[in-house]
Coordinates of C-alpha atoms in Angstrom, one line a residue:
X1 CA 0.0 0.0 0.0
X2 CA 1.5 3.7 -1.0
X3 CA 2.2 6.3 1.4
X4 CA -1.0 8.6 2.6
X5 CA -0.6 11.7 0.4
X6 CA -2.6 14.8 1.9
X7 CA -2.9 18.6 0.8
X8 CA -2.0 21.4 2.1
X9 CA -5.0 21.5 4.3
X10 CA -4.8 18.0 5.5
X11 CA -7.2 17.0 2.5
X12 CA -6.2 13.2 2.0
X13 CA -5.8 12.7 -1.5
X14 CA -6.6 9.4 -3.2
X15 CA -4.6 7.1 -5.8
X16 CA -7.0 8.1 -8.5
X17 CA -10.2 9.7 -8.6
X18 CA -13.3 8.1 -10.6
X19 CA -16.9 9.1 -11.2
X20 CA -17.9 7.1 -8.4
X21 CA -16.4 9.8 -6.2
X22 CA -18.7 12.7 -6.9
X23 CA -21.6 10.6 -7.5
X24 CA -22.6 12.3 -4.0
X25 CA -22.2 16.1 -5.1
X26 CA -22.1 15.3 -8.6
X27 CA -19.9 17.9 -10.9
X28 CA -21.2 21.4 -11.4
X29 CA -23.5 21.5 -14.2
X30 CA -24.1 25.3 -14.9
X31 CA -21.8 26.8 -17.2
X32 CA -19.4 30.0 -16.5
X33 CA -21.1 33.3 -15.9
X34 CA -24.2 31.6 -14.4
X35 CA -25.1 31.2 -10.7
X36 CA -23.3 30.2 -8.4
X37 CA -20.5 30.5 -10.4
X38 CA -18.4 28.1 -9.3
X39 CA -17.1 28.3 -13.0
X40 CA -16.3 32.0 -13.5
X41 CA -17.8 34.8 -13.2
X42 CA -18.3 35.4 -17.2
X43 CA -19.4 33.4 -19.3
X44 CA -16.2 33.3 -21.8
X45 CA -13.9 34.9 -18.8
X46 CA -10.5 35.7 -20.6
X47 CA -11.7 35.1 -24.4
X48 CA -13.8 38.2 -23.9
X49 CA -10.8 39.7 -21.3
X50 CA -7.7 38.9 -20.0
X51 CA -7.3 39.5 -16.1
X52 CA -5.8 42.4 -15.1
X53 CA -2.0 42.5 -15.0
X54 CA -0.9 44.6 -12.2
X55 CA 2.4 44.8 -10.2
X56 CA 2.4 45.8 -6.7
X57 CA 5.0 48.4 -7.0
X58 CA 5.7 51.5 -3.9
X59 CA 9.4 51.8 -2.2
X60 CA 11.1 55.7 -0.9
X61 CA 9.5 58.8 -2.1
X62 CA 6.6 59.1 -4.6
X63 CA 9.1 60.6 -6.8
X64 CA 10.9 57.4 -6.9
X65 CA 8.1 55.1 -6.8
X66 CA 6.6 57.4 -9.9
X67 CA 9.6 56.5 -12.1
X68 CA 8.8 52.6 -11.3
X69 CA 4.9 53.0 -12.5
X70 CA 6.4 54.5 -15.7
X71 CA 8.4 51.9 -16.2
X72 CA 5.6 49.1 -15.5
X73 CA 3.1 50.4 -17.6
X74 CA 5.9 50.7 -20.5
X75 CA 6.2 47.3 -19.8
X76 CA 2.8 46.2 -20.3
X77 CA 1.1 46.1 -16.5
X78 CA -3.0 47.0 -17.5
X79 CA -3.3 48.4 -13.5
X80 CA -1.2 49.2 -10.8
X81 CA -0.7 48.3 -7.7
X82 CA 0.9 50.8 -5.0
X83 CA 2.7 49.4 -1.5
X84 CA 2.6 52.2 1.3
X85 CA 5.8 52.2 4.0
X86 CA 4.5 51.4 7.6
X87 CA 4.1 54.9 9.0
X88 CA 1.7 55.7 6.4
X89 CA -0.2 52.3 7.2
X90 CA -0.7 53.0 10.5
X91 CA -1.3 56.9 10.5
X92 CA 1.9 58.2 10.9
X93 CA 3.7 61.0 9.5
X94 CA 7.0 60.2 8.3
X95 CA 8.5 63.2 10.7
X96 CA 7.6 61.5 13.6
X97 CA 9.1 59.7 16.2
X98 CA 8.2 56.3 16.1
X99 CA 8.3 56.5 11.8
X100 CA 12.2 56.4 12.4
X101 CA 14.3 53.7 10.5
X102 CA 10.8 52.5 8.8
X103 CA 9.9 55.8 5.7
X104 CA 9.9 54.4 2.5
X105 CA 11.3 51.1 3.8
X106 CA 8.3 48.5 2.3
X107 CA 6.6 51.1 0.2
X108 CA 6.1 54.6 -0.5
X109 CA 5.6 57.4 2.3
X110 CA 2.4 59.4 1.2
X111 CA 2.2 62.1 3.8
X112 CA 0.4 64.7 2.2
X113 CA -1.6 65.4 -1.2
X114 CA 1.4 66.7 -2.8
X115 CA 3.4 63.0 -2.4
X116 CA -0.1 62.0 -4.7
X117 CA 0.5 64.6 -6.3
X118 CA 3.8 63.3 -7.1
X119 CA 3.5 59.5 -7.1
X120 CA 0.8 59.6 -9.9
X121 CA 3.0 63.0 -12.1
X122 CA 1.8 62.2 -15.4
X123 CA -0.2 59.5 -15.4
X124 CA -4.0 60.0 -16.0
X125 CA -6.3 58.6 -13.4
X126 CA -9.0 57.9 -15.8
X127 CA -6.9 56.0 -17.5
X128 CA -5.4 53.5 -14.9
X129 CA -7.1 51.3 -12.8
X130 CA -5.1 51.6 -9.2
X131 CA -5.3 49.0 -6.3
X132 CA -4.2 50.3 -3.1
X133 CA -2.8 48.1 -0.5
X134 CA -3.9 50.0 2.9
X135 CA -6.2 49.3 5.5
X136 CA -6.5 51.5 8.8
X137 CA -5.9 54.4 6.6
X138 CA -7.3 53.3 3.7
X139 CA -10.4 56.1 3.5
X140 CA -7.7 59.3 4.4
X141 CA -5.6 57.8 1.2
X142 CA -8.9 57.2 -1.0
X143 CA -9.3 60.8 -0.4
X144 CA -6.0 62.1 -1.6
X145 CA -6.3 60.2 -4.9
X146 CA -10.3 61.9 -5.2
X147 CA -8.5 65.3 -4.5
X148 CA -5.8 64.5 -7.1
X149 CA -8.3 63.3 -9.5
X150 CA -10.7 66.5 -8.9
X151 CA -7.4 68.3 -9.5
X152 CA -6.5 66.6 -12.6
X153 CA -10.3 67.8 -14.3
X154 CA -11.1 63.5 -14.1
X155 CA -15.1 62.7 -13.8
X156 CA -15.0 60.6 -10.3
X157 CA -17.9 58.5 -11.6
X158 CA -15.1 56.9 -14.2
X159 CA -12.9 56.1 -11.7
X160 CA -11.7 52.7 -11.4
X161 CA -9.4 50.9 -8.7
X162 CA -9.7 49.4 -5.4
X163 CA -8.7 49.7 -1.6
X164 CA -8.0 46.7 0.6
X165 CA -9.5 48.8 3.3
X166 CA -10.1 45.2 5.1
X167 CA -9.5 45.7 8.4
X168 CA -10.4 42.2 10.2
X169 CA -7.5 40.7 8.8
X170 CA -5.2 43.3 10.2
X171 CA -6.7 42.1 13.8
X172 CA -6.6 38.5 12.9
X173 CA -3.0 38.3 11.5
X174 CA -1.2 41.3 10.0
X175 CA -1.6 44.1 12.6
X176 CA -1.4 47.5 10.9
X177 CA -4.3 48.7 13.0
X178 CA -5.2 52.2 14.9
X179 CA -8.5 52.5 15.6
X180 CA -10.7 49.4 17.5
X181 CA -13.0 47.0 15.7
X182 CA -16.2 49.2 16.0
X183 CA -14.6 52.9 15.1
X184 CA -12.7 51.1 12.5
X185 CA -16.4 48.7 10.9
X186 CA -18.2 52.1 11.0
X187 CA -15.2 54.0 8.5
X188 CA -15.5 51.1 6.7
X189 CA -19.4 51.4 6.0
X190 CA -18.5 55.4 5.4
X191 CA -16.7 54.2 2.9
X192 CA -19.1 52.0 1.0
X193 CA -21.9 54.9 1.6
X194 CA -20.2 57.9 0.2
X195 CA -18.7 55.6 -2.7
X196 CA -21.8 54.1 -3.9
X197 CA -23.4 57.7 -4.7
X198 CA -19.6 59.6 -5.7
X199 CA -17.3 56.8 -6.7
X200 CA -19.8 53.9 -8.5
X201 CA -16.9 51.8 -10.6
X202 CA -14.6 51.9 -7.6
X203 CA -13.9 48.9 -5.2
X204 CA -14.6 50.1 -1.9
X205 CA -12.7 46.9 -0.2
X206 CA -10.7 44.0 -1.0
X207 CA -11.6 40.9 1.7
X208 CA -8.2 39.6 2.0
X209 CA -7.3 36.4 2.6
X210 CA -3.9 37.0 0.8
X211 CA -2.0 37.7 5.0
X212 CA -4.3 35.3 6.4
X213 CA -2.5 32.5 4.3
X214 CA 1.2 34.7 4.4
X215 CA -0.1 34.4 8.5
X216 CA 0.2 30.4 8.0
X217 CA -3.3 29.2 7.6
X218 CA -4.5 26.4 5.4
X219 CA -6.5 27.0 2.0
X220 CA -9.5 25.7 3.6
X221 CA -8.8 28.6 6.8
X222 CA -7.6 31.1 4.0
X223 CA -11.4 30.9 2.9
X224 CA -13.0 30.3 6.0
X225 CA -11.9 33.2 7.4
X226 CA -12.1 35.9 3.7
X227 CA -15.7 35.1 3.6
X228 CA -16.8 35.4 7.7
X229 CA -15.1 38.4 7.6
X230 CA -17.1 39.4 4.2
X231 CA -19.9 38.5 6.0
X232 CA -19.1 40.7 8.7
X233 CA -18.6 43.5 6.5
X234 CA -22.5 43.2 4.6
X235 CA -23.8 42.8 7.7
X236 CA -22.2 45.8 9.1
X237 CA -23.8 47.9 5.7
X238 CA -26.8 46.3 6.2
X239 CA -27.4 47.3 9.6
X240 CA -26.2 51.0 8.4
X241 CA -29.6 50.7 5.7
X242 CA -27.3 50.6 3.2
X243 CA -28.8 48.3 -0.1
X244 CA -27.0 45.2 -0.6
X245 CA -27.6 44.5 -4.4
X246 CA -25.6 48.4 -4.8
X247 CA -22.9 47.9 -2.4
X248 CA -22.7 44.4 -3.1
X249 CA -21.2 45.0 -6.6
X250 CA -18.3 47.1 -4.9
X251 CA -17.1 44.0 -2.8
X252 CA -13.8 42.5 -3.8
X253 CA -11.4 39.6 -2.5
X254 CA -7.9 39.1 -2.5
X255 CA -6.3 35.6 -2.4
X256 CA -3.3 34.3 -2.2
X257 CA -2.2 31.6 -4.4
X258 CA 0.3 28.7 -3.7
X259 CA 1.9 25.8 -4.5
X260 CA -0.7 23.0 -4.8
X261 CA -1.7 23.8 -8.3
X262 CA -5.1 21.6 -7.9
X263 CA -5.6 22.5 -4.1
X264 CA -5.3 26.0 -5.1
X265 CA -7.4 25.7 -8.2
X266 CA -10.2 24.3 -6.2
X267 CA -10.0 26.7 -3.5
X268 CA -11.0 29.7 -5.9
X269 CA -14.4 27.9 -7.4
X270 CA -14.8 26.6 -4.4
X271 CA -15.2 30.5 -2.7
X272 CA -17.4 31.7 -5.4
X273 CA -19.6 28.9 -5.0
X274 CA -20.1 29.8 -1.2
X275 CA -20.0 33.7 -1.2
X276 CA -23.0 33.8 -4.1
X277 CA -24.9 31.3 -1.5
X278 CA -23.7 33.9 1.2
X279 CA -25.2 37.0 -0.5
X280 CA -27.9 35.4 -1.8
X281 CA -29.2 34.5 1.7
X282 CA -28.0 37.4 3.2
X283 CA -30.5 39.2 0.8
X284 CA -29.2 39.9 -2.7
X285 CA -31.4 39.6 -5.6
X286 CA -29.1 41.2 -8.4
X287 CA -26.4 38.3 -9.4
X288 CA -23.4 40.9 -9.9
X289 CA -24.0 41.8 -5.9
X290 CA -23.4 37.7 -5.3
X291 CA -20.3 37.3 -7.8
X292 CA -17.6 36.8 -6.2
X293 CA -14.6 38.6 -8.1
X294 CA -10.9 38.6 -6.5
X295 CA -7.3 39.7 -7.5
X296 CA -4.9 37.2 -6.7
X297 CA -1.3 37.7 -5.4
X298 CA 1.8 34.7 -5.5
X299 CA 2.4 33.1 -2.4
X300 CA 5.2 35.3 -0.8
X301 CA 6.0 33.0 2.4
X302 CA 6.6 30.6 -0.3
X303 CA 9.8 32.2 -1.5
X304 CA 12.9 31.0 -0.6
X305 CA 16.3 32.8 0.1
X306 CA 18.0 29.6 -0.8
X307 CA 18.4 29.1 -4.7
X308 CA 16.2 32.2 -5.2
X309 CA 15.9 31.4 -8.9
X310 CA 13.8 28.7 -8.1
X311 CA 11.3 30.7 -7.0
X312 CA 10.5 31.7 -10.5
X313 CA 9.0 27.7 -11.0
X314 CA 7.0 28.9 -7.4
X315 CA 5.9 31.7 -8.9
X316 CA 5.1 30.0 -12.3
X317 CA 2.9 27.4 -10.9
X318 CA 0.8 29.9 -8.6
X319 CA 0.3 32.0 -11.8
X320 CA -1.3 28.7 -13.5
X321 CA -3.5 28.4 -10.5
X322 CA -4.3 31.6 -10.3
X323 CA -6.0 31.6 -14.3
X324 CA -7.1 28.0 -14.0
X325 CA -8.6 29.1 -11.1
X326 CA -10.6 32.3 -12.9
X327 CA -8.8 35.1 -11.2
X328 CA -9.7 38.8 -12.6
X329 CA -6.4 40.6 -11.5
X330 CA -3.2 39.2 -10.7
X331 CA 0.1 40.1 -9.1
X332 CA 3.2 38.0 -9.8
X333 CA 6.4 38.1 -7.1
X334 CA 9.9 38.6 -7.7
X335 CA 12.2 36.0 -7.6
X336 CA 14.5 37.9 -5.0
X337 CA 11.9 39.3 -2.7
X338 CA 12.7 36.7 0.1
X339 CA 16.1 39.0 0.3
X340 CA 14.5 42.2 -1.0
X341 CA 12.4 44.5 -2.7
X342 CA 12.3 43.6 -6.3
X343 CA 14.9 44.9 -8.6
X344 CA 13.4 46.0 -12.1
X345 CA 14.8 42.6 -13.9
X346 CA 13.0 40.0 -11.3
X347 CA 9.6 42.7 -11.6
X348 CA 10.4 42.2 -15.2
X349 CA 10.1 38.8 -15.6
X350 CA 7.4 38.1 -13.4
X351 CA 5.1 40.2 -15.3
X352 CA 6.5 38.4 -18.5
X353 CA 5.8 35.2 -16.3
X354 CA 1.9 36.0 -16.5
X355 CA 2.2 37.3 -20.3
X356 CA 3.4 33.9 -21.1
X357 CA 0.4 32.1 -19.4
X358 CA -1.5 34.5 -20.7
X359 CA -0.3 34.0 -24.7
X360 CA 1.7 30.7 -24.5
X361 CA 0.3 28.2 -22.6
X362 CA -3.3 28.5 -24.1
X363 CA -4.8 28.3 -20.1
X364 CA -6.6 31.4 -21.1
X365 CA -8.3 29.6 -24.3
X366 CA -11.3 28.9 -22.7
X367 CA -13.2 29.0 -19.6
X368 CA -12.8 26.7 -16.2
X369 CA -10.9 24.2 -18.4
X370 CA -10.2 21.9 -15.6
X371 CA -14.2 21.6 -14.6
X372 CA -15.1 17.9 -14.6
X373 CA -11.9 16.8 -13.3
X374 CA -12.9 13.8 -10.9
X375 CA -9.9 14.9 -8.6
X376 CA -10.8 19.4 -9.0
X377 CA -14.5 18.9 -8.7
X378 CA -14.1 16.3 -5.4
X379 CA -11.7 18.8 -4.0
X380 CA -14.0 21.6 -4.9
X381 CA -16.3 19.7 -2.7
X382 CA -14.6 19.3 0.5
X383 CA -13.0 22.3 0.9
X384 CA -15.9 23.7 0.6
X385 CA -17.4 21.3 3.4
X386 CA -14.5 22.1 5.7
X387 CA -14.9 26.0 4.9
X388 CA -18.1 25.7 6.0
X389 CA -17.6 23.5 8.8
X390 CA -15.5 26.1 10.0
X391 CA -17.5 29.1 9.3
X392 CA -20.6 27.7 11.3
X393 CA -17.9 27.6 14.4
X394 CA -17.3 31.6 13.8
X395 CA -21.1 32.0 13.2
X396 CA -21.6 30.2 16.7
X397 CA -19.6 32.6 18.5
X398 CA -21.3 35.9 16.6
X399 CA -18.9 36.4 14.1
X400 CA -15.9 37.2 12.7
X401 CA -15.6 40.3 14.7
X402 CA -16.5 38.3 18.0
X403 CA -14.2 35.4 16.7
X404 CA -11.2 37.5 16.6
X405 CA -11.6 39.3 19.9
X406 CA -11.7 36.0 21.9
X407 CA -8.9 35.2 19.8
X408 CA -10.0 32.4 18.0
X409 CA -9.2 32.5 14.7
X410 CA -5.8 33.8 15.4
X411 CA -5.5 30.8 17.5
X412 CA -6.5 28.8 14.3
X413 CA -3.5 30.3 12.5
X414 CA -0.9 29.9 14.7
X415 CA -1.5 26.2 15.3
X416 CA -1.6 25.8 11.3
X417 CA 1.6 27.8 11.0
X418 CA 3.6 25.8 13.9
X419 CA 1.9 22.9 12.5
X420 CA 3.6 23.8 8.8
X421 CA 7.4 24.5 10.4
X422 CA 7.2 21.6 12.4
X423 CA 6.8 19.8 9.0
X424 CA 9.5 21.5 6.8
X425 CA 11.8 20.5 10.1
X426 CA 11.3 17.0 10.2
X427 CA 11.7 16.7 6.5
X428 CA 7.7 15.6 5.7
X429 CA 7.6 18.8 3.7
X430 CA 10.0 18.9 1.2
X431 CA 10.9 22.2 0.2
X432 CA 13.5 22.2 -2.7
X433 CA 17.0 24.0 -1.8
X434 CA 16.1 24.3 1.6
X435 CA 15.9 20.7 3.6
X436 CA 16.4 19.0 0.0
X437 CA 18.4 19.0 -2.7
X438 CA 20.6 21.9 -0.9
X439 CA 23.7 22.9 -2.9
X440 CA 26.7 25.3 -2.7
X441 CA 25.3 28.8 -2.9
X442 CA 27.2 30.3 -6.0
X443 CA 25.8 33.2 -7.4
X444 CA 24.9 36.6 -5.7
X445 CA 21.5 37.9 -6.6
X446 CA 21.5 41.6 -6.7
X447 CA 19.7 43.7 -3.8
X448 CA 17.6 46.5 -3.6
X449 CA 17.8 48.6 -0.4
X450 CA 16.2 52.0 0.0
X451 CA 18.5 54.5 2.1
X452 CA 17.8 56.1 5.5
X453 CA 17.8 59.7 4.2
X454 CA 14.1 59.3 3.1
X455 CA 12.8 60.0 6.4
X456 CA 14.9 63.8 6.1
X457 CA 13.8 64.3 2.2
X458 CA 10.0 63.8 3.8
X459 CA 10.2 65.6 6.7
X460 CA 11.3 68.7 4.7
X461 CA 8.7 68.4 2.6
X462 CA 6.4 68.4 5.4
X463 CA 8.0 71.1 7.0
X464 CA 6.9 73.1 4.2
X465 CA 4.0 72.2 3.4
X466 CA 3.0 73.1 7.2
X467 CA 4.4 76.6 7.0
X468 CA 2.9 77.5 3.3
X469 CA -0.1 76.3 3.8
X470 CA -3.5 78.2 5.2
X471 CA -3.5 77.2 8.8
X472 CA -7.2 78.2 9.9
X473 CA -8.4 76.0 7.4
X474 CA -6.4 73.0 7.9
X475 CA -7.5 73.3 12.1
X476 CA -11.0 74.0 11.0
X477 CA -10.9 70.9 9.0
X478 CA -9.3 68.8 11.8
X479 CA -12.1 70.5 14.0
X480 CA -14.3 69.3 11.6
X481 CA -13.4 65.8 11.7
X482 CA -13.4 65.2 15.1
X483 CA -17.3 66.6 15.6
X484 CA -17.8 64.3 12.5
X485 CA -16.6 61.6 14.7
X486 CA -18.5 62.1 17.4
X487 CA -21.9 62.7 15.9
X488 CA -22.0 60.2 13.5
X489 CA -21.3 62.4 10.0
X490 CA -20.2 60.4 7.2
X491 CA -16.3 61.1 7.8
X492 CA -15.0 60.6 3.9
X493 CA -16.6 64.4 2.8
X494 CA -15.1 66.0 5.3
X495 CA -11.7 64.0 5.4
X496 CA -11.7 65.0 1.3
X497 CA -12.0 68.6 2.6
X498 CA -9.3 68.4 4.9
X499 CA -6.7 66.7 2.4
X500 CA -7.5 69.7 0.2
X501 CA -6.7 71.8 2.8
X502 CA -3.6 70.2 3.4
X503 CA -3.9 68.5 6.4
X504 CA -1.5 65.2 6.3
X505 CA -2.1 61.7 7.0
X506 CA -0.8 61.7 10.6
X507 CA -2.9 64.6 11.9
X508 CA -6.1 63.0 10.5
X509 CA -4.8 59.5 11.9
X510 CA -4.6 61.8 15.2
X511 CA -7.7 63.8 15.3
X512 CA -9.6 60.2 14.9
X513 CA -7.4 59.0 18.0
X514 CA -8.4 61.3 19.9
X515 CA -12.4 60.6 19.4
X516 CA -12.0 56.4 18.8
X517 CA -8.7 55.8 20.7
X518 CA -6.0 53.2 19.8
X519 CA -6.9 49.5 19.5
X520 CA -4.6 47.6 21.8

């Protein structure tokens, strides 16, 4: 008798699959485009459109990171993706104290309107789509990019992009918070309110599984845990009167994608089958509100330091899943990420990396082209099972937002993650050039580091942008914001005002402190 062979979640996986075992939960039957959508989400997905190619691209000033978007979209990229430096994640200006030794350092410092200004210098806003990867600050840099598109003469209403804005995840395993769960669910539903009337083609959030998995959970948690905290999020807008077949269009996830090119595969039809059962008895009536559409980012825990050019197989393979899967956006990683921030030749070919799937490997020919797969459709199956095995836990305990402040599903991710090192240690999990098939390190691979003397370049800037600009109306804007706080006022009007007026990203972070407090 062979060995037991399992997934990545602990899915046993058989010798060979037959009919016989879906004759349970026999293979989907409706086609592409048609509810649930286990399929795709259109009917003749990347015949009638390729995904969106984006690369997540953000490191020292905005000047800096500016000259990397030029180059990208020379390249080919069809939306960008931009990665802020940690003060600007958690509501910090870069001139402060605790912003020392971290401006610019994992993306680009955006203090003010004039670093949008400057991160988006000749490139038309109506033209681009733009993901933004931010979360407790995600509304205060939504509003720089509407004052920089009023600036640029752009008609919001043709606006297209997305924030993560997904702040349950940053409770649950990342931890870029500021505010605590309530303060932080009610800018969130802000968010969806003002957009919906102001901002219609824009993605108001991105439910991120992506750090849940880079956290160490299992495909099976990486969905479990997206879609309670999705639900948390409609429930939250529901409760606000908000209607769920407008917002509902305005929802979008963000996965990860790994290794396990059929685990992986499964996992994405597997979450648009549940979220359209989700919506649809959470309410909606109009199908585009229970379509589930995600971007999709390579597995970055999965890159190794160790033979680094081997991580552009990695990378290859989570592509494949990605499109077998039905993604509609897609980042690829650079091979040299696990030692730094991606030189232009590994962001170079990992966006060729997805033109090749896209052009090559015929993958994109037509739609779902693994459906009916005895092995993908059974796997479709369970994971589904165990998603929602796990979900009805979370549901038990009142939620998502309930579930992470007893600490559960934290809990959940650690065990998974000790559970996953405890494997690569023993040698169960092989991982190639690091416990097997290890060899003399020859080559150097080239680094890209981003100098200290950001923080000074920045704090000039804001030094003059606080003595030039009209300081009655940026404290009657910061006034503003805190009554708006306090008395319920959608915040994003006022916080548009106030970026306008030049108030900066750390005295808005600040003026909501002082209402919400800190989340510890």
């Amino acid at each position: 008798m062979t060995n037991k062979r399992y997934t990545d979640s602990g899915i046993e996986v058989k010798p060979v699959y037959t009919s016989e075992d879906i004759e349970q939960r026999s293979v989907c039957t409706e086609k592409p485009g048609e509810f649930p959508y286990t399929r795709g989400v259109q009917p003749d997905m990347y015949r009638g459109r390729l995904w969106t190619m984006r690369q997540y691209a953000g490191f020292s000033t905005a000047e800096e990171s500016n000259k990397r978007y030029h180059y990208l979209l020379a390249q080919g990229v069809s939306g960008l993706s931009v990665a802020f430096d940690l003060p600007t994640q958690i509501g910090y200006d870069s001139d402060h104290p605790l912003s020392e030794g971290e401006v610019g350092k994992v993306g680009v410092a955006i203090d003010s309107i004039e670093d949008m200004e400057l991160l988006f210098h000749n490139i038309k806003l109506e033209d681009v789509s733009t993901s933004m990867t931010i979360n407790a600050t995600g509304f205060i840099l939504l509003s720089f990019y509407v004052a920089l598109a009023k600036r640029q003469g752009a008609n919001l209403k043709n606006l297209t992009g997305t924030i993560q804005n997904d702040i349950l995840k940053e409770y649950a395993a990342r931890g870029t918070y500021i505010f605590p769960p309530k303060p932080s669910m009610r800018i969130i539903t802000d968010i969806f309110e003002w957009c919906s009337l102001e901002l219609p083609k824009w993605n108001t959030i991105s439910i991120s599984g992506y750090h849940i998995r880079e956290a160490g959970s299992t495909a099976v948690q990486e969905v479990a845990f997206t879609l309670s905290n999705g639900k948390a999020y409609v429930q939250a807008a529901l409760r606000k009167g908000l209607d769920i077949d407008v917002f509902g269009k305005r929802l979008s996830f963000f996965f990860n994608a790994h290794n396990n090119l059929f685990e992986e595969v499964a996992k994405f039809r597997a979450a648009r089958r549940m979220w359209a059962l989700i919506m649809k008895d959470l309410g909606a009536n109009d199908e585009k509100a229970m379509m589930l559409r995600f971007h999709t980012q390579t597995g970055g825990s999965t890159l190794t330091a160790q033979q680094p050019m081997n991580n552009i197989s990695r990378v290859t393979l989570q592509t494949l899943a990605a499109v077998l899967g039905g993604t509609q956006s897609l980042h690829t990683n650079g091979y040299d990420e696990a030692l730094s921030l991606p030189t232009e030749e590994a962001a170079r070919i990992a966006l060729r990396t997805q033109q090749v799937v896209a052009f090559e490997s015929g993958a994109a020919d037509t739609a779902d082209p693994l459906a009916g797969s005895y092995y993908v459709e059974q796997l479709t199956n369970e994971i589904e099972a165990k998603a929602n095995e796990l979900m009805g836990i979370i549901d038990a305990m009142g939620g998502s937002v309930s579930a992470i402040e007893q600490g559960f599903i934290q809990e959940v991710i650690a065990r998974s993650a000790y559970h996953h090192q405890r494997e690569v240690e023993s040698g169960n999990k092989i991982i190639v050039g690091v416990n097997k098939f290890q060899g003399v390190e020859s080559s150097t691979i080239p680094s890209f580091r981003i100098d200290d003397s950001i923080r000074e370049i920045q704090s000039l800037k804001l030094k003059k942008l606080r003595s030039t600009r009209n300081p009655e109306a940026a404290n009657h804007s910061l006034a503003e914001i805190k009554a708006a706080a306090s008395d319920g006022r959608n915040l994003m009007p006022i916080v548009i005002k106030a970026v306008e007026n030049y108030c900066t990203l750390g005295e808005i972070s600040d003026a909501l402190r002082e209402v919400f407090g800190e989340h510890r």
